[in-house]
PDB file of C-alpha atoms in Angstrom:
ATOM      1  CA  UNK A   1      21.477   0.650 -20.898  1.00  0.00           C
ATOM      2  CA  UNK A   2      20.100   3.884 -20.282  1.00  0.00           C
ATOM      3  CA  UNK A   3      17.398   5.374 -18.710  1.00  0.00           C
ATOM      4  CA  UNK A   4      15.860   6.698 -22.086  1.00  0.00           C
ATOM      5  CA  UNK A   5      16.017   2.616 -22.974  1.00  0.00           C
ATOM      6  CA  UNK A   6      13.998   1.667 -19.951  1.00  0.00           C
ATOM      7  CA  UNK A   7      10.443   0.557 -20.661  1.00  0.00           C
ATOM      8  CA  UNK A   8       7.695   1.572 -19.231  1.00  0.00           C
ATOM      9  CA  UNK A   9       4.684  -0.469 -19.514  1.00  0.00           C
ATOM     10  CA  UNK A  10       1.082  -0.165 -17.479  1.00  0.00           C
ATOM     11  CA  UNK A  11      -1.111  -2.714 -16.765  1.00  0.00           C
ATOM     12  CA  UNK A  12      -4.509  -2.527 -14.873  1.00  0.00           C
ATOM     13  CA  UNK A  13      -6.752  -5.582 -14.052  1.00  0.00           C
ATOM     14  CA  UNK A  14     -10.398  -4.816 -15.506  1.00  0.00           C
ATOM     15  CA  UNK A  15     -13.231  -6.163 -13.854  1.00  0.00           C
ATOM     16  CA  UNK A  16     -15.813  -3.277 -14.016  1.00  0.00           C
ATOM     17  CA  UNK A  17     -16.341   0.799 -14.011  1.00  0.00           C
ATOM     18  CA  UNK A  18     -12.346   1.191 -13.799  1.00  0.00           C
ATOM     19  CA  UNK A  19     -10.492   3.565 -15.351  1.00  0.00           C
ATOM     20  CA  UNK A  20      -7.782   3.548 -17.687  1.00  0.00           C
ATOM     21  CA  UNK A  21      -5.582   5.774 -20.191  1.00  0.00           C
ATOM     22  CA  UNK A  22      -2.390   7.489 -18.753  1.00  0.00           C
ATOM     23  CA  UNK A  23      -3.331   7.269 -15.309  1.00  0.00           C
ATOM     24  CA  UNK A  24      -4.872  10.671 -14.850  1.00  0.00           C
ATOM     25  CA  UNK A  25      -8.901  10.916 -13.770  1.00  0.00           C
ATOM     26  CA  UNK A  26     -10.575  12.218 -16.694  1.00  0.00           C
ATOM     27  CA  UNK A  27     -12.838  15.192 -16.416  1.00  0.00           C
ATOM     28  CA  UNK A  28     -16.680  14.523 -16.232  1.00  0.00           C
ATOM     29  CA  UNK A  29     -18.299  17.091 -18.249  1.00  0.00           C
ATOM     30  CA  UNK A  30     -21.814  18.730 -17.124  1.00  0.00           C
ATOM     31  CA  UNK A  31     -22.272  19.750 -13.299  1.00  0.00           C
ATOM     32  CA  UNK A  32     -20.207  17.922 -10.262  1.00  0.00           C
ATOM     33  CA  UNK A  33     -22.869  16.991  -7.582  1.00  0.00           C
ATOM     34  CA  UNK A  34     -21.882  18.721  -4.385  1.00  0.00           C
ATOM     35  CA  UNK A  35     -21.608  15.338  -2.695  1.00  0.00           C
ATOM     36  CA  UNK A  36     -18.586  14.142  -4.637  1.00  0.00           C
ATOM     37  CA  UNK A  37     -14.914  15.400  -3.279  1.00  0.00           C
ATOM     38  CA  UNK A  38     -12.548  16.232  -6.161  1.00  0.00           C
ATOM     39  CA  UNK A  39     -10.018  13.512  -6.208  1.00  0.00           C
ATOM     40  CA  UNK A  40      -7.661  12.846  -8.953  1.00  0.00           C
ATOM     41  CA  UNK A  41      -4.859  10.503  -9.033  1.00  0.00           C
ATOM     42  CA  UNK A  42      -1.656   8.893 -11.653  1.00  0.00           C
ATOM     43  CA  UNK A  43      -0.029   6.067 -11.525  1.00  0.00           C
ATOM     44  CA  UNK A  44       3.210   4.501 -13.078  1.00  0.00           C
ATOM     45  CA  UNK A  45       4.419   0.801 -12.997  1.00  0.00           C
ATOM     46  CA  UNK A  46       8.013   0.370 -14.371  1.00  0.00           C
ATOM     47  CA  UNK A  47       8.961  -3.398 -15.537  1.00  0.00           C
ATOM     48  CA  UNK A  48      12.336  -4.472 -14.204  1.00  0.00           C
ATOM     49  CA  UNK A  49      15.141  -4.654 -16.515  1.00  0.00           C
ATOM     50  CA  UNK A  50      17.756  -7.423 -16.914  1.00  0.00           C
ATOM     51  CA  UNK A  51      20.385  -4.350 -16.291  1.00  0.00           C
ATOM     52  CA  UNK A  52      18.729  -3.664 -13.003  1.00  0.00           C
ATOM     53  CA  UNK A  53      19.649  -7.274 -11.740  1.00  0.00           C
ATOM     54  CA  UNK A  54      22.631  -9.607 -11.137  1.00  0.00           C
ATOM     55  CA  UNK A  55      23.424 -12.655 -13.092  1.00  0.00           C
ATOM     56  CA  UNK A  56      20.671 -15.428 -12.376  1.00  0.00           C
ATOM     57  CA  UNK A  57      18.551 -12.776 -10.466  1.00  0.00           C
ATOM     58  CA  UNK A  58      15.849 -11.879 -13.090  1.00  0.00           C
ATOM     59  CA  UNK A  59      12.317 -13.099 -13.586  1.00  0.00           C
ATOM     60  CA  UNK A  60      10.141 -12.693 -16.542  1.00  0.00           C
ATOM     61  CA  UNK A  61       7.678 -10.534 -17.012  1.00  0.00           C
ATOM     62  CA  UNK A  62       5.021 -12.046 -15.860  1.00  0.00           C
ATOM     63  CA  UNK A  63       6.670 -10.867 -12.831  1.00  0.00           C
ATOM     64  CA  UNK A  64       5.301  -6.973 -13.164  1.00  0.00           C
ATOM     65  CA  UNK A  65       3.304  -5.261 -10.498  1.00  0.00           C
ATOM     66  CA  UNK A  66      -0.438  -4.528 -11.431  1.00  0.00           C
ATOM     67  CA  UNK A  67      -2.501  -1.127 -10.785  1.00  0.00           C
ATOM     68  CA  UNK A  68      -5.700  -1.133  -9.875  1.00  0.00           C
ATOM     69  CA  UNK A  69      -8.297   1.819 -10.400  1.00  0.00           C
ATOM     70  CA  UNK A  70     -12.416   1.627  -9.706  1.00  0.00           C
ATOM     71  CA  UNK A  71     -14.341   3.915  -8.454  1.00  0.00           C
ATOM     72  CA  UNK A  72     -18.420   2.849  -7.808  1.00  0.00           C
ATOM     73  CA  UNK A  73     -21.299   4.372  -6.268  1.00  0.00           C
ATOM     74  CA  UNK A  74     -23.516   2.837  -3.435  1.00  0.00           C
ATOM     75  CA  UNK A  75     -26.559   5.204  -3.027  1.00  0.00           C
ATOM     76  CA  UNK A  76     -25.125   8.879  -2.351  1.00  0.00           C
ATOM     77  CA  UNK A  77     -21.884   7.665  -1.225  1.00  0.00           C
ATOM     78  CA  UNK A  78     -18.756   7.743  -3.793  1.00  0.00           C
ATOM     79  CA  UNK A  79     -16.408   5.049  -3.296  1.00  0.00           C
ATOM     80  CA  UNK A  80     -12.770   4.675  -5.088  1.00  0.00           C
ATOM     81  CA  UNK A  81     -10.520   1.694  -4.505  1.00  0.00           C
ATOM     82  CA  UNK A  82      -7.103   1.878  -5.293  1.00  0.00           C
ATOM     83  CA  UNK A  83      -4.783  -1.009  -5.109  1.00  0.00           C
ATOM     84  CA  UNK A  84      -0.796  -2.057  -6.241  1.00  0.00           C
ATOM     85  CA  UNK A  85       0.338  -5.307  -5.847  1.00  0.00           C
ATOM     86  CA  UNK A  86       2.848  -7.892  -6.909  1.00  0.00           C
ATOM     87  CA  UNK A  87       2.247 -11.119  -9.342  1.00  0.00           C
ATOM     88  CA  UNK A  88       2.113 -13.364  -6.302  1.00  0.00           C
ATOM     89  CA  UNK A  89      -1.424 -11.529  -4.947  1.00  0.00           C
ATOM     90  CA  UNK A  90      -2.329 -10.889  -8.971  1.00  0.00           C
ATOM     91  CA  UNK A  91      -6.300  -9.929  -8.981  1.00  0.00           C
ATOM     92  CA  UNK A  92      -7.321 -12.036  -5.638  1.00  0.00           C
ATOM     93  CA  UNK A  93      -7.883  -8.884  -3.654  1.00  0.00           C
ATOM     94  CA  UNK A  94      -9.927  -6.587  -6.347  1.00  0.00           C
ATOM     95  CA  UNK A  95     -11.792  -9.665  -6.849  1.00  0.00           C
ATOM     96  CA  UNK A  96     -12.936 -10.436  -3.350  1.00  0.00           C
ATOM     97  CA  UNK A  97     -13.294  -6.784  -2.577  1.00  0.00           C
ATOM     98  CA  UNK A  98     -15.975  -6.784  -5.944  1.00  0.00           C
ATOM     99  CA  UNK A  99     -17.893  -9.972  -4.768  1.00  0.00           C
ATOM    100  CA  UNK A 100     -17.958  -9.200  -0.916  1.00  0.00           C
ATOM    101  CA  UNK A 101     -18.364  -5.398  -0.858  1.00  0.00           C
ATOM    102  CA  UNK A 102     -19.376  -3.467  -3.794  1.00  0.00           C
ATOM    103  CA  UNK A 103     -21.679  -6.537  -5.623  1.00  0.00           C
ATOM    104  CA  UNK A 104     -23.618  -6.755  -2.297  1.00  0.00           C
ATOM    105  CA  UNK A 105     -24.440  -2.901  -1.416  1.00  0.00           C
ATOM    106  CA  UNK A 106     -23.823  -2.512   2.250  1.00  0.00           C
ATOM    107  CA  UNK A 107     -25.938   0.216   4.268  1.00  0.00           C
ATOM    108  CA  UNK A 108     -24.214   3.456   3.719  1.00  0.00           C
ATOM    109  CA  UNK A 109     -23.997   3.669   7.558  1.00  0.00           C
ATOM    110  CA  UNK A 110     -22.190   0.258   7.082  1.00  0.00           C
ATOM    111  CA  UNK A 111     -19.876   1.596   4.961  1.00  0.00           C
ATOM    112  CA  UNK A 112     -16.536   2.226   7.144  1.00  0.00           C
ATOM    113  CA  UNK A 113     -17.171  -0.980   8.950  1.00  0.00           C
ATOM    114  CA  UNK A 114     -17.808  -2.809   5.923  1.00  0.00           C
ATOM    115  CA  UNK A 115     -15.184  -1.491   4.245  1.00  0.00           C
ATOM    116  CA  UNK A 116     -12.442  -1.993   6.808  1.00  0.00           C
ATOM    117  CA  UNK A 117     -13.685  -5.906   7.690  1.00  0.00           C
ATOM    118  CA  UNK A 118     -14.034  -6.543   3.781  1.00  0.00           C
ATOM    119  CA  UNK A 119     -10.128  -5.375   3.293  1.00  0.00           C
ATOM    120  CA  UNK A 120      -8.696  -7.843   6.043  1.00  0.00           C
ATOM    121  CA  UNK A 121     -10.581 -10.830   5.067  1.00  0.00           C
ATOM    122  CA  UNK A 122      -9.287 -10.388   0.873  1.00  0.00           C
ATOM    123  CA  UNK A 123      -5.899 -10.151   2.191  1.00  0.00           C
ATOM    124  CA  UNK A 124      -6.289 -12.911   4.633  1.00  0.00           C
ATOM    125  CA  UNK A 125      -7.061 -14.917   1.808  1.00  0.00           C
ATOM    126  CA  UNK A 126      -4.447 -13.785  -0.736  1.00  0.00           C
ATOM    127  CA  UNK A 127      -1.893 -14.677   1.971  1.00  0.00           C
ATOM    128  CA  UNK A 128      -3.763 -18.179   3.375  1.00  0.00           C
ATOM    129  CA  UNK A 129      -3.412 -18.718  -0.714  1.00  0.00           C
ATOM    130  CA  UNK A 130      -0.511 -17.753  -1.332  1.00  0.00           C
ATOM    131  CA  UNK A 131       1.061 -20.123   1.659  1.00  0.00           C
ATOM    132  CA  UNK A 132      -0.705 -23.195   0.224  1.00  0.00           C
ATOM    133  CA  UNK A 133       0.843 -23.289  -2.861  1.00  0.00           C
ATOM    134  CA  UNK A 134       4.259 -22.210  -2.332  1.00  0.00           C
ATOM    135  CA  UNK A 135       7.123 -24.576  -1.063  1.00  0.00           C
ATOM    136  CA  UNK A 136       8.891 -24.387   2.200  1.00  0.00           C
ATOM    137  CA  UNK A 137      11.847 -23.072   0.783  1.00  0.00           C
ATOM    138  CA  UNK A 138      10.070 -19.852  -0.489  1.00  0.00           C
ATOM    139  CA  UNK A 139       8.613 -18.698   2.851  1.00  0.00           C
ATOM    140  CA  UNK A 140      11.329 -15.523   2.286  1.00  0.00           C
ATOM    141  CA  UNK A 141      10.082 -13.747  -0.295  1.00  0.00           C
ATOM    142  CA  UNK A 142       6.918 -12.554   0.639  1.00  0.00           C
ATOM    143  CA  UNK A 143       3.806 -11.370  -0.920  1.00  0.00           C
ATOM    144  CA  UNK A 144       3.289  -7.719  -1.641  1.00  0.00           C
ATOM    145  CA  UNK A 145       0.306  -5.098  -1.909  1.00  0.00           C
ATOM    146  CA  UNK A 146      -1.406  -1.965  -0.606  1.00  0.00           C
ATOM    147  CA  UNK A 147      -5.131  -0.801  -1.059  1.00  0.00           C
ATOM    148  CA  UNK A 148      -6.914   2.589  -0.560  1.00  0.00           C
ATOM    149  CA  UNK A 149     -10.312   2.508  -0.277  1.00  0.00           C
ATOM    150  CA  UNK A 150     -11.613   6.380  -0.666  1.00  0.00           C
ATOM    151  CA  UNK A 151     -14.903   6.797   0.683  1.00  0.00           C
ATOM    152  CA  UNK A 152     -17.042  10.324  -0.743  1.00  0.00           C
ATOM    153  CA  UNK A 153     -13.614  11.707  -0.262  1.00  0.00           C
ATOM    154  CA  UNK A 154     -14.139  11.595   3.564  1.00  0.00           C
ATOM    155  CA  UNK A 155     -12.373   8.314   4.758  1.00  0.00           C
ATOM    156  CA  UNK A 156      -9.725   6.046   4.036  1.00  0.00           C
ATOM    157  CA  UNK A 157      -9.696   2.759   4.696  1.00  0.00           C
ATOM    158  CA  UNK A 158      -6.113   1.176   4.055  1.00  0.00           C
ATOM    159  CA  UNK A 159      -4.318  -2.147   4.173  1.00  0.00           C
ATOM    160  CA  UNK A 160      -1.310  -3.330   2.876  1.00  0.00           C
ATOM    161  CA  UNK A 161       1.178  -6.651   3.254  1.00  0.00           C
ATOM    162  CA  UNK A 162       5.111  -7.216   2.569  1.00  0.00           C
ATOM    163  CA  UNK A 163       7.269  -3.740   1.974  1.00  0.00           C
ATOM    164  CA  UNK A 164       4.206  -2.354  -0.106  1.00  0.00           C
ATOM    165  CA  UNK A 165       3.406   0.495   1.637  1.00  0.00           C
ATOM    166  CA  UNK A 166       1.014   3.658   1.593  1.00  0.00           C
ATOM    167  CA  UNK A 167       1.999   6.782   2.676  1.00  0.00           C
ATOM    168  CA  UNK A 168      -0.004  10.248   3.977  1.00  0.00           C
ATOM    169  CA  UNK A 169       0.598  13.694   3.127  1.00  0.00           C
ATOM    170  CA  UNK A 170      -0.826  16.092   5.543  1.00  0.00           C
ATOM    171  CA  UNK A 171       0.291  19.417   6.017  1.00  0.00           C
ATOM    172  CA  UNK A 172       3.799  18.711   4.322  1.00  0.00           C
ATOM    173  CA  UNK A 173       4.567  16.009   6.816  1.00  0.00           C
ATOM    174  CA  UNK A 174       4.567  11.888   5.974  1.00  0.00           C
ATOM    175  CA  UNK A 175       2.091   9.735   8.146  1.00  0.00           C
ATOM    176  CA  UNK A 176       2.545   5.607   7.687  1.00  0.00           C
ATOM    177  CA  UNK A 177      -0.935   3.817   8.299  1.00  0.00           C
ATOM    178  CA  UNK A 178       0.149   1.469  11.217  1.00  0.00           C
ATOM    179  CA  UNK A 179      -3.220   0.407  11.740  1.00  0.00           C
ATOM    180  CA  UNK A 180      -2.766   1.659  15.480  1.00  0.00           C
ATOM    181  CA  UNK A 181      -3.725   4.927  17.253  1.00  0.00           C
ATOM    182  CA  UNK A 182      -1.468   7.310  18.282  1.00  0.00           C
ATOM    183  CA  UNK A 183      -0.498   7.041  21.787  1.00  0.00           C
ATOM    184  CA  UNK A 184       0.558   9.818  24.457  1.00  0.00           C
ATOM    185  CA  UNK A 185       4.319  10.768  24.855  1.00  0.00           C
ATOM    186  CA  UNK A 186       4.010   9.486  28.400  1.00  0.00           C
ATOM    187  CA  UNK A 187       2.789   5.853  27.253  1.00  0.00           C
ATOM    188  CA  UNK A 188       5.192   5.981  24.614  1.00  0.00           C
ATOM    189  CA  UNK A 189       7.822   6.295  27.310  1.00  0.00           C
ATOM    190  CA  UNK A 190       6.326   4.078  29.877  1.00  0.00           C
ATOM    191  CA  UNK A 191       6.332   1.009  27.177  1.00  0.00           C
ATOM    192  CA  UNK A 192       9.913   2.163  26.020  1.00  0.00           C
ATOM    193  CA  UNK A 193      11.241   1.714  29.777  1.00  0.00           C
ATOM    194  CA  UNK A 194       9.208  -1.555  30.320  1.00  0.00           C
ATOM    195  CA  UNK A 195      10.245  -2.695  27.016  1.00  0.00           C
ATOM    196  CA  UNK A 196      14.076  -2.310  28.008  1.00  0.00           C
ATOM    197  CA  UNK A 197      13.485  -3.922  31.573  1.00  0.00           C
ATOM    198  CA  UNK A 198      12.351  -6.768  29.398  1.00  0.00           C
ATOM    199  CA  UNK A 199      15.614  -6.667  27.149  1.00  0.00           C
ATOM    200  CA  UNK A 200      17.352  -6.682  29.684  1.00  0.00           C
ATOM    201  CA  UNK A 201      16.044  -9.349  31.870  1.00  0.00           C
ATOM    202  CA  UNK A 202      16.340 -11.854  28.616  1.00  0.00           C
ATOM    203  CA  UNK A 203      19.749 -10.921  28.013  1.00  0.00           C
ATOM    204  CA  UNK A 204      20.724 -12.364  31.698  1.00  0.00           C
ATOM    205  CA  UNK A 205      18.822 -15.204  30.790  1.00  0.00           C
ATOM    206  CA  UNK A 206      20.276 -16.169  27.679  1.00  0.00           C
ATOM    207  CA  UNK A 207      23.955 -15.447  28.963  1.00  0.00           C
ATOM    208  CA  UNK A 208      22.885 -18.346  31.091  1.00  0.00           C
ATOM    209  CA  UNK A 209      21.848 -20.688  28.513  1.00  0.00           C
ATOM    210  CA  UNK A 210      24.419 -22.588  26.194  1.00  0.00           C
ATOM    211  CA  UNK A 211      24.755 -23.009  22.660  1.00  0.00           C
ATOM    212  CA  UNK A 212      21.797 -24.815  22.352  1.00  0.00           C
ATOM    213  CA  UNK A 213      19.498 -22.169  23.405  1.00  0.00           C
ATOM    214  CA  UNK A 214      21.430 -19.682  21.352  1.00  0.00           C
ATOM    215  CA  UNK A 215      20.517 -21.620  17.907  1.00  0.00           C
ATOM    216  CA  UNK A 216      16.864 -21.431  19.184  1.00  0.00           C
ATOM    217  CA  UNK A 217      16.727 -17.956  19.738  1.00  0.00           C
ATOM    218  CA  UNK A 218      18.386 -17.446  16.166  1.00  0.00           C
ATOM    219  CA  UNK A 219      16.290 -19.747  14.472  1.00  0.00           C
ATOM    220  CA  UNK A 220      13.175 -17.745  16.331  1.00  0.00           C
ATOM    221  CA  UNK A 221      14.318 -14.360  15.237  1.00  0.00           C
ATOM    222  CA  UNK A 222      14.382 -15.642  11.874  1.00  0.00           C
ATOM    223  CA  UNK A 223      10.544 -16.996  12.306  1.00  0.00           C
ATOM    224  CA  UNK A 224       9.694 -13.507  13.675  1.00  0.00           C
ATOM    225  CA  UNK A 225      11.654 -11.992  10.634  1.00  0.00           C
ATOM    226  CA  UNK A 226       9.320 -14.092   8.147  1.00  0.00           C
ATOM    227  CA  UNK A 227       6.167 -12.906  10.060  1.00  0.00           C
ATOM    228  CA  UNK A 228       7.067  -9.534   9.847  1.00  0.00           C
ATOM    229  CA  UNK A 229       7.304  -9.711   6.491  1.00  0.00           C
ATOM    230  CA  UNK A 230       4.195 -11.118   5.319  1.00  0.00           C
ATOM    231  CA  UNK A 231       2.256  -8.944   7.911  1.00  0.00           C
ATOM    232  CA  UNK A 232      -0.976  -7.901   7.748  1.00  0.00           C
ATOM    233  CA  UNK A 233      -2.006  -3.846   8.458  1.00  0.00           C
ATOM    234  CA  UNK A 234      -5.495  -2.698   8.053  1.00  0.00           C
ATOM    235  CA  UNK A 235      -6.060   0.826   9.576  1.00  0.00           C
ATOM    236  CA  UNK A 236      -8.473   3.930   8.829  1.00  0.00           C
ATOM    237  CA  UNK A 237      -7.708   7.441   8.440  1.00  0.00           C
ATOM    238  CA  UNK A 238     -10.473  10.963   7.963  1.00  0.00           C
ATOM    239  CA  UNK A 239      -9.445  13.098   4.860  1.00  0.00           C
ATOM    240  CA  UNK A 240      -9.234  16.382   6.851  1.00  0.00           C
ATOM    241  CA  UNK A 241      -8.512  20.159   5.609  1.00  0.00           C
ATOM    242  CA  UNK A 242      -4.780  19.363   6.287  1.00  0.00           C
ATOM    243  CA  UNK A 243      -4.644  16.323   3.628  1.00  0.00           C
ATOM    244  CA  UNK A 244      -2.692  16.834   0.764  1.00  0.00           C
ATOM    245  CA  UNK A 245      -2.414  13.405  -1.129  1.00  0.00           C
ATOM    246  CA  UNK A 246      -1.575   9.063  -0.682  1.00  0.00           C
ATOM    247  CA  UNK A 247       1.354   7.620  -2.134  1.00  0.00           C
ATOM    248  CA  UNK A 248       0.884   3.877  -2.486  1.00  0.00           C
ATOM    249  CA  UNK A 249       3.826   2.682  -3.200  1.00  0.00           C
ATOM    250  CA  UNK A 250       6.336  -0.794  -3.827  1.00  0.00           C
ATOM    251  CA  UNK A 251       9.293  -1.894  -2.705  1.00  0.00           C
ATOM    252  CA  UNK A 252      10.919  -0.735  -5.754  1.00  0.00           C
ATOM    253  CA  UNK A 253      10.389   2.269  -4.309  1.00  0.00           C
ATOM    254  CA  UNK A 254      10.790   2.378  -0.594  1.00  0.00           C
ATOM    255  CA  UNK A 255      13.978   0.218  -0.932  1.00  0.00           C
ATOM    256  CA  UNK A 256      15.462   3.739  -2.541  1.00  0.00           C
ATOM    257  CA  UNK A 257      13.756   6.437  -0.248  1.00  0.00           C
ATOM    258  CA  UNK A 258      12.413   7.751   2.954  1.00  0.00           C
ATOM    259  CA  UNK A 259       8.768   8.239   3.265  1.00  0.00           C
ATOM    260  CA  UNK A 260       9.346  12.127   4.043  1.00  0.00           C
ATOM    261  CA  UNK A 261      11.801  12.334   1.184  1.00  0.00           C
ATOM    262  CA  UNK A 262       9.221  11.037  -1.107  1.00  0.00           C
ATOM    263  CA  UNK A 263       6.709  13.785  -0.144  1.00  0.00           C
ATOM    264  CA  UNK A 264       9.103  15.973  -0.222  1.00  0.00           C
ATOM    265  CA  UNK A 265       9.777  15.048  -3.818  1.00  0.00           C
ATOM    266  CA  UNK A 266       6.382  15.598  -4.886  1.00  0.00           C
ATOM    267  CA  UNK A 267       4.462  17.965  -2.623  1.00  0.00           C
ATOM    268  CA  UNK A 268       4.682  21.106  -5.158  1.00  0.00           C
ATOM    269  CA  UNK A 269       3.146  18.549  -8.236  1.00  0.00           C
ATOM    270  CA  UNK A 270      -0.387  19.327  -8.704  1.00  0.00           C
ATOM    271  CA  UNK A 271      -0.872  16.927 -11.483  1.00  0.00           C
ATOM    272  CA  UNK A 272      -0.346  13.259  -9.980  1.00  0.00           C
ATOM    273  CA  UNK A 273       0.339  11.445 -12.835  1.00  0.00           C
ATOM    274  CA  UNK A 274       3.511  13.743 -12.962  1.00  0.00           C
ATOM    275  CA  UNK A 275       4.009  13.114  -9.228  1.00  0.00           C
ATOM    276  CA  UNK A 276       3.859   9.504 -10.007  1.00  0.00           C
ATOM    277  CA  UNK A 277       6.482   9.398 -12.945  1.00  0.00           C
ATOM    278  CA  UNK A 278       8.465  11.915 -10.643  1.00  0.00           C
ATOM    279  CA  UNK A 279       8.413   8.768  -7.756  1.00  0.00           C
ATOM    280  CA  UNK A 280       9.449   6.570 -10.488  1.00  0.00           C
ATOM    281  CA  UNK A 281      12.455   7.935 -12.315  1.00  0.00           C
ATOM    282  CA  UNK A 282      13.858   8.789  -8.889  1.00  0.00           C
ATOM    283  CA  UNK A 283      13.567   4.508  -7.915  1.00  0.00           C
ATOM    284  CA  UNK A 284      15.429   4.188 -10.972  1.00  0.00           C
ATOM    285  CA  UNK A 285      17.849   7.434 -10.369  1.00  0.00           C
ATOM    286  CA  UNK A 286      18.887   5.271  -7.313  1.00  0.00           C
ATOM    287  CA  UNK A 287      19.039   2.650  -8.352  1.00  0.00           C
ATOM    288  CA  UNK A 288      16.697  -0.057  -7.598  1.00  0.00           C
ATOM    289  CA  UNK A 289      16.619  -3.515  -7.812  1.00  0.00           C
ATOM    290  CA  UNK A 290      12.745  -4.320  -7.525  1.00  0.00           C
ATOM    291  CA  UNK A 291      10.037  -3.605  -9.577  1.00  0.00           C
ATOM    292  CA  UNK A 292       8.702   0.077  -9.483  1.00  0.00           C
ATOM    293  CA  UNK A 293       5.270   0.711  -8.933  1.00  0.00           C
ATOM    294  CA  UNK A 294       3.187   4.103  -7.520  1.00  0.00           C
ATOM    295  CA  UNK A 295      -0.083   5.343  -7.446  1.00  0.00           C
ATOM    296  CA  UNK A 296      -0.423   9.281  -6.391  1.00  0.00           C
ATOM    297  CA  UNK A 297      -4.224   9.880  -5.215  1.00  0.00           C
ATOM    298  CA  UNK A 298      -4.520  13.545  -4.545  1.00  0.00           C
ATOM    299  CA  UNK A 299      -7.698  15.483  -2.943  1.00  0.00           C
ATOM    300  CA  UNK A 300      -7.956  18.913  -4.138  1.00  0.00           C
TER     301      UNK A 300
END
């Protein structure tokens, strides 16, 4: 089956003010108030094909990734949330992020903190939710999604969970929100050489231990591999003269691609929608094996 086969099908969850169509922001007509940061933004969500799978390996469709797109206004502030996630989250997130943060207002000085505190506890949730109804047995496949929050097109506040990720453009160059601040190259070093004294100080321990030990250690790097999965990052970023645009983005495509590569890919699209089908056909071009979601958000 070839690519021209391939179906592309979009699906938004609609719970108020969002917008829908192609993808692209639509143009308000009448005057912009100065307030209000041009930001536009495309998205594309590509099912996955039987072709795209092994024998045995494909779900339904009620397996597809979801794109979310709202944008509100509390007072003079304009707020746009942005989210992509996998069935297993669904519409928990947008939900609690409606009920807890836009239904109730917050301060506009209370904004940020709101914002940021409002983000963690939804995806605490979706994942304390998701681990009490799922068996044992499918603790490996982990939950997936990634939020923007765009406040007056001034500040980001971002989270994201699983190998959903969301990437920065600034100045050409690819930026991952870790959720922690950038350290000095002398820390950085310091921690790298205490980190290997560490290393190596287990590794004569364990060479000590029998086979007993060595089971536990496996079966604890397995835990650890589990946790890393399903982890939980929740970080803020300013929107600066230097930023060019956000790729949120799923496995289906960061399985196939670097972060840099991807911005590379993109960088000379001014129209994100195209950006976003540009992310897209390249996941496929490579060949992935996951479902294919990405949602451009560019400032301009």
């Amino acid at each position: 089956m070839g690519l021209k086969d391939l179906h592309l099908r979009f699906k938004a969850f609609r719970l108020r003010r969002f917008v829908f169509g192609d993808g692209r922001r639509k143009k308000r007509e009448g005057s912009k108030p100065s307030w209000m940061t041009p930001i536009s933004h495309g998205y594309q969500v590509v099912e996955a094909q039987p072709f795209m799978f092994g024998s045995g390996e494909f779900d339904s469709v009620d397996s597809v990734d979801s794109v979310v797109v709202q944008r509100e206004q509390i007072g003079k502030l304009e707020l746009w949330f942005f989210e992509v996630s996998d069935s297993m989250i669904g519409d928990f997130i947008t939900k609690h992020v409606q009920s807890h943060f836009f239904d109730r207002k917050p301060k506009e000085s209370q904004i940020w903190i709101k914002g940021k505190e409002t983000m963690r506890k939804a995806y605490l949730g979706a994942r304390a939710k998701i681990r009490e109804t799922r068996k044992p047995d499918e603790e490996l496949k982990a939950a997936g999604s990634v939020s923007v929050m765009v406040i007056n097109g001034e500040k980001l506040v971002i989270a994201n969970m699983g190998e959903f990720k969301a990437v920065l453009c600034k100045d050409g160059v690819a930026y991952q929100i870790n959720g922690k601040r950038q350290q000095s190259s002398k820390r950085r070093w310091h921690r790298r050489l205490f980190s290997v004294r560490i290393l190596a100080l287990a590794r004569n321990a364990s060479s000590k231990t029998g086979s007993t030990q060595s089971k536990r250690n496996a079966s604890s790097k397995t835990g650890s591999t589990q946790s890393k999965s399903s982890e939980l990052v929740v970080g803020a970023e300013r929107v600066d003269s230097d930023t060019e645009f956000v790729i949120l983005g799923s496995i289906g495509i960061w399985e196939t691609m670097k972060h840099q590569e991807a911005v590379n890919l993109i960088r000379h699209l001014e129209d994100p929608q195209e950006a976003a089908e540009c992310l897209a056909k390249e996941a496929i071009n490579r060949m992935s094996k996951s479902n294919i979601s990405c949602l451009v958000i560019r400032f301009d």
